[in-house]
Amino acid sequence: SRTLSKTIGNQVYIPKRFLSGLLPTALVEGYSYWQNENDDIIGYEESKIAEDDETKEGERRSSTRLKITLLKDKDKDDSGFCNSSAKAIIQRAAFRDADPAIDSPDTNMPVLSLLDVRTAPPSSLLKRIGMLLSRLDNLSHVLIWSKSNLRSAGDAVSIDLVELPRVNLSFKAKKVEMIDGKVECRLYSNDHDGLYLSTSTDDLVSRMS
């Protein structure tokens, strides 16, 4: 355990193996996790300093942090083995300083909430996007984020950013109105200007897939 500051309070380290299968592998591998006294879990991005990194000694290094808010079920756990169940809201925020003891959120960057493809309804846009991207990489390495203010696990939200860290790809979701008046959600590449993935369920597109 550790106490970084009076504000943060006492934190207990959570080994990555305890989160394997509960969080996407991409997040388990990229962060170290500590649980606060209120049971919220904070993930601190693990720094990866490249050889060509020109950050000077003493200069601030930006990073991201995850906040995992547990929504505990009301059922009582009588087993005595910590078997109570809960849902979780996972949010990512940018920080100006990578030092975990310094609380310096970057207010110019949006707070993103992670969306779970597995629990999405079969015909939903989220499920379609997840199944489409599973052709590019395993879903444990596909991160779908929303800028919506998520308050509970079942809230209706927008899809704003898609990341595939292992293959170094990311997409911004945009809704485009077609000539016939239909609205299509497209995933525009952040890495290849003008290219996008279509999520249309049109029969022609389905035959071409």
Coordinates of C-alpha atoms in Angstrom, one line a residue:
S1 CA 0.0 0.0 0.0
R2 CA 1.0 3.6 -0.3
T3 CA -0.1 7.2 0.6
L4 CA 0.9 9.7 -2.1
S5 CA -0.8 12.6 -0.5
K6 CA -3.4 13.5 2.1
T7 CA -6.0 14.2 -0.7
I8 CA -5.5 10.9 -2.4
G9 CA -5.3 8.9 0.8
N10 CA -4.2 5.3 1.2
Q11 CA -4.1 3.2 -1.9
V12 CA -3.6 -0.6 -2.3
Y13 CA -1.8 -2.1 -5.3
I14 CA -3.8 -4.5 -7.5
P15 CA -1.7 -7.0 -9.5
K16 CA -2.5 -7.1 -13.2
R17 CA -3.4 -10.8 -13.0
F18 CA -6.5 -9.9 -10.8
L19 CA -7.9 -7.7 -13.6
S20 CA -7.1 -10.1 -16.5
G21 CA -10.4 -11.0 -18.1
L22 CA -12.3 -8.2 -16.4
L23 CA -10.7 -5.4 -18.3
P24 CA -9.5 -5.3 -22.0
T25 CA -6.0 -6.6 -22.3
A26 CA -4.9 -3.4 -23.9
L27 CA -5.7 -1.5 -20.6
V28 CA -4.4 -4.2 -18.3
E29 CA -1.0 -4.1 -20.0
G30 CA -0.8 -0.3 -20.3
Y31 CA -1.6 0.8 -16.7
S32 CA -0.7 0.0 -13.1
Y33 CA -3.7 -0.2 -10.8
W34 CA -4.3 1.1 -7.2
Q35 CA -7.5 0.9 -5.2
N36 CA -8.6 3.9 -3.1
E37 CA -10.2 3.8 0.3
N38 CA -13.7 4.4 -1.4
D39 CA -13.1 1.2 -3.5
D40 CA -12.6 3.2 -6.7
I41 CA -9.7 1.9 -8.8
I42 CA -7.2 4.3 -10.4
G43 CA -5.1 3.2 -13.4
Y44 CA -1.8 5.1 -13.9
E45 CA -0.4 4.9 -17.4
E46 CA 2.9 3.2 -17.4
S47 CA 5.5 5.4 -19.1
K48 CA 7.3 4.1 -22.2
I49 CA 10.2 6.4 -23.0
A50 CA 11.3 6.1 -26.6
E51 CA 15.0 6.5 -27.5
D52 CA 14.2 9.6 -29.6
D53 CA 12.2 11.2 -26.8
E54 CA 13.4 14.8 -26.4
T55 CA 11.7 15.5 -23.1
K56 CA 14.3 17.2 -20.9
E57 CA 15.1 16.1 -17.3
G58 CA 12.7 17.8 -14.9
E59 CA 10.2 18.6 -17.7
R60 CA 6.6 17.6 -17.2
R61 CA 5.5 14.5 -19.1
S62 CA 1.8 14.2 -19.9
S63 CA -0.1 11.0 -19.4
T64 CA -3.6 9.5 -19.0
R65 CA -5.3 7.9 -16.0
L66 CA -8.2 5.5 -15.7
K67 CA -10.9 5.8 -13.1
I68 CA -12.9 2.7 -12.5
T69 CA -16.0 3.4 -10.4
L70 CA -17.6 0.3 -9.0
L71 CA -21.4 0.1 -8.9
K72 CA -22.0 -2.6 -6.4
D73 CA -25.0 -4.9 -6.5
K74 CA -27.3 -4.8 -3.5
D75 CA -27.1 -8.6 -3.0
K76 CA -25.3 -9.4 0.2
D77 CA -22.2 -11.6 0.1
D78 CA -22.4 -14.2 2.9
S79 CA -19.6 -16.3 1.6
G80 CA -16.8 -14.4 3.4
F81 CA -14.6 -14.7 0.3
C82 CA -15.3 -11.3 -1.4
N83 CA -17.7 -12.8 -4.0
S84 CA -20.1 -9.8 -4.2
S85 CA -20.8 -8.7 -7.7
A86 CA -20.6 -5.2 -9.3
K87 CA -20.7 -3.3 -12.5
A88 CA -18.1 -0.7 -13.4
I89 CA -17.8 2.6 -15.2
I90 CA -14.3 3.0 -16.8
Q91 CA -13.3 6.5 -17.7
R92 CA -10.0 7.9 -19.1
A93 CA -8.8 11.4 -18.5
A94 CA -5.7 13.2 -19.7
F95 CA -3.2 14.7 -17.1
R96 CA -0.5 17.3 -17.7
D97 CA 1.9 15.6 -15.3
A98 CA 2.6 11.8 -15.2
D99 CA 3.6 12.0 -11.5
P100 CA 0.8 10.1 -9.7
A101 CA 1.1 12.4 -6.7
I102 CA 0.2 15.5 -8.8
D103 CA -3.5 16.0 -9.6
S104 CA -3.2 18.0 -12.8
P105 CA -6.1 17.1 -15.2
D106 CA -5.9 18.5 -18.7
T107 CA -9.3 20.3 -18.9
N108 CA -8.8 20.9 -22.6
M109 CA -9.2 17.2 -23.3
P110 CA -12.5 15.3 -22.9
V111 CA -13.1 12.6 -20.4
L112 CA -13.8 9.4 -22.3
S113 CA -16.0 6.5 -21.1
L114 CA -15.3 2.9 -22.2
L115 CA -18.1 1.0 -23.9
D116 CA -18.6 -2.7 -23.6
V117 CA -19.2 -4.5 -26.9
R118 CA -20.0 -7.8 -25.2
T119 CA -23.2 -6.5 -23.4
A120 CA -24.5 -4.4 -26.4
P121 CA -27.8 -5.5 -28.0
P122 CA -27.2 -7.7 -31.1
S123 CA -28.6 -5.1 -33.6
S124 CA -27.1 -2.0 -31.9
L125 CA -24.5 0.2 -33.6
L126 CA -22.0 -0.6 -30.8
K127 CA -22.3 -4.3 -31.5
R128 CA -22.0 -3.8 -35.3
I129 CA -18.8 -1.7 -34.8
G130 CA -17.4 -4.3 -32.4
M131 CA -18.0 -7.2 -34.8
L132 CA -16.5 -5.2 -37.7
L133 CA -13.3 -4.3 -35.8
S134 CA -12.9 -7.9 -34.5
R135 CA -11.7 -8.7 -38.1
L136 CA -8.7 -6.4 -37.5
D137 CA -7.8 -7.5 -33.9
N138 CA -9.1 -9.4 -30.9
L139 CA -11.8 -7.5 -29.1
S140 CA -9.6 -7.4 -26.0
H141 CA -7.4 -5.0 -27.9
V142 CA -10.3 -2.9 -29.3
L143 CA -11.2 0.2 -27.2
I144 CA -14.4 2.0 -28.0
W145 CA -14.9 5.4 -26.2
S146 CA -17.7 7.9 -25.7
K147 CA -17.6 11.5 -24.7
S148 CA -21.0 11.2 -23.2
N149 CA -21.4 11.8 -19.4
L150 CA -22.0 8.2 -18.3
R151 CA -23.7 7.9 -14.9
S152 CA -24.8 4.2 -15.0
A153 CA -23.8 1.1 -16.9
G154 CA -27.0 1.2 -19.1
D155 CA -27.0 4.8 -20.2
A156 CA -27.5 5.6 -23.9
V157 CA -24.3 7.2 -25.2
S158 CA -22.6 8.3 -28.4
I159 CA -19.6 6.5 -30.0
D160 CA -16.8 9.0 -30.5
L161 CA -13.4 7.3 -30.6
V162 CA -12.2 3.9 -31.5
E163 CA -8.6 2.7 -30.8
L164 CA -6.7 -0.4 -31.8
P165 CA -3.4 0.1 -29.9
R166 CA -1.8 -3.2 -31.0
V167 CA -2.1 -2.3 -34.7
N168 CA -1.6 1.4 -34.2
L169 CA -4.9 2.5 -35.6
S170 CA -7.6 4.9 -34.3
F171 CA -10.9 6.2 -35.7
K172 CA -13.3 9.0 -35.1
A173 CA -16.9 8.1 -35.5
K174 CA -19.0 10.5 -37.6
K175 CA -22.7 10.3 -38.7
V176 CA -23.1 11.1 -42.4
E177 CA -26.5 11.8 -44.1
M178 CA -26.7 9.9 -47.4
I179 CA -28.5 11.1 -50.6
D180 CA -31.6 9.0 -49.8
G181 CA -31.9 10.6 -46.4
K182 CA -30.5 7.6 -44.4
V183 CA -27.9 8.3 -41.8
E184 CA -24.8 6.2 -41.8
C185 CA -22.1 6.0 -39.1
R186 CA -18.6 6.0 -40.5
L187 CA -15.3 5.4 -38.7
Y188 CA -12.9 7.9 -40.2
S189 CA -9.2 7.0 -39.8
N190 CA -7.0 9.3 -37.8
D191 CA -3.9 7.8 -39.5
H192 CA -5.0 7.8 -43.1
D193 CA -6.7 11.0 -44.2
G194 CA -10.0 10.5 -46.1
L195 CA -10.3 6.7 -45.5
Y196 CA -13.1 5.3 -43.4
L197 CA -14.9 2.1 -42.4
S198 CA -18.6 1.9 -43.1
T199 CA -21.0 0.3 -40.6
S200 CA -23.9 0.2 -43.0
T201 CA -26.1 -2.8 -42.9
D202 CA -27.1 -2.3 -46.5
D203 CA -27.5 -5.6 -48.4
L204 CA -24.9 -4.6 -51.0
V205 CA -22.4 -3.9 -48.4
S206 CA -23.1 -7.1 -46.6
R207 CA -22.5 -9.1 -49.8
M208 CA -19.2 -7.3 -50.4
S209 CA -18.0 -8.0 -46.8

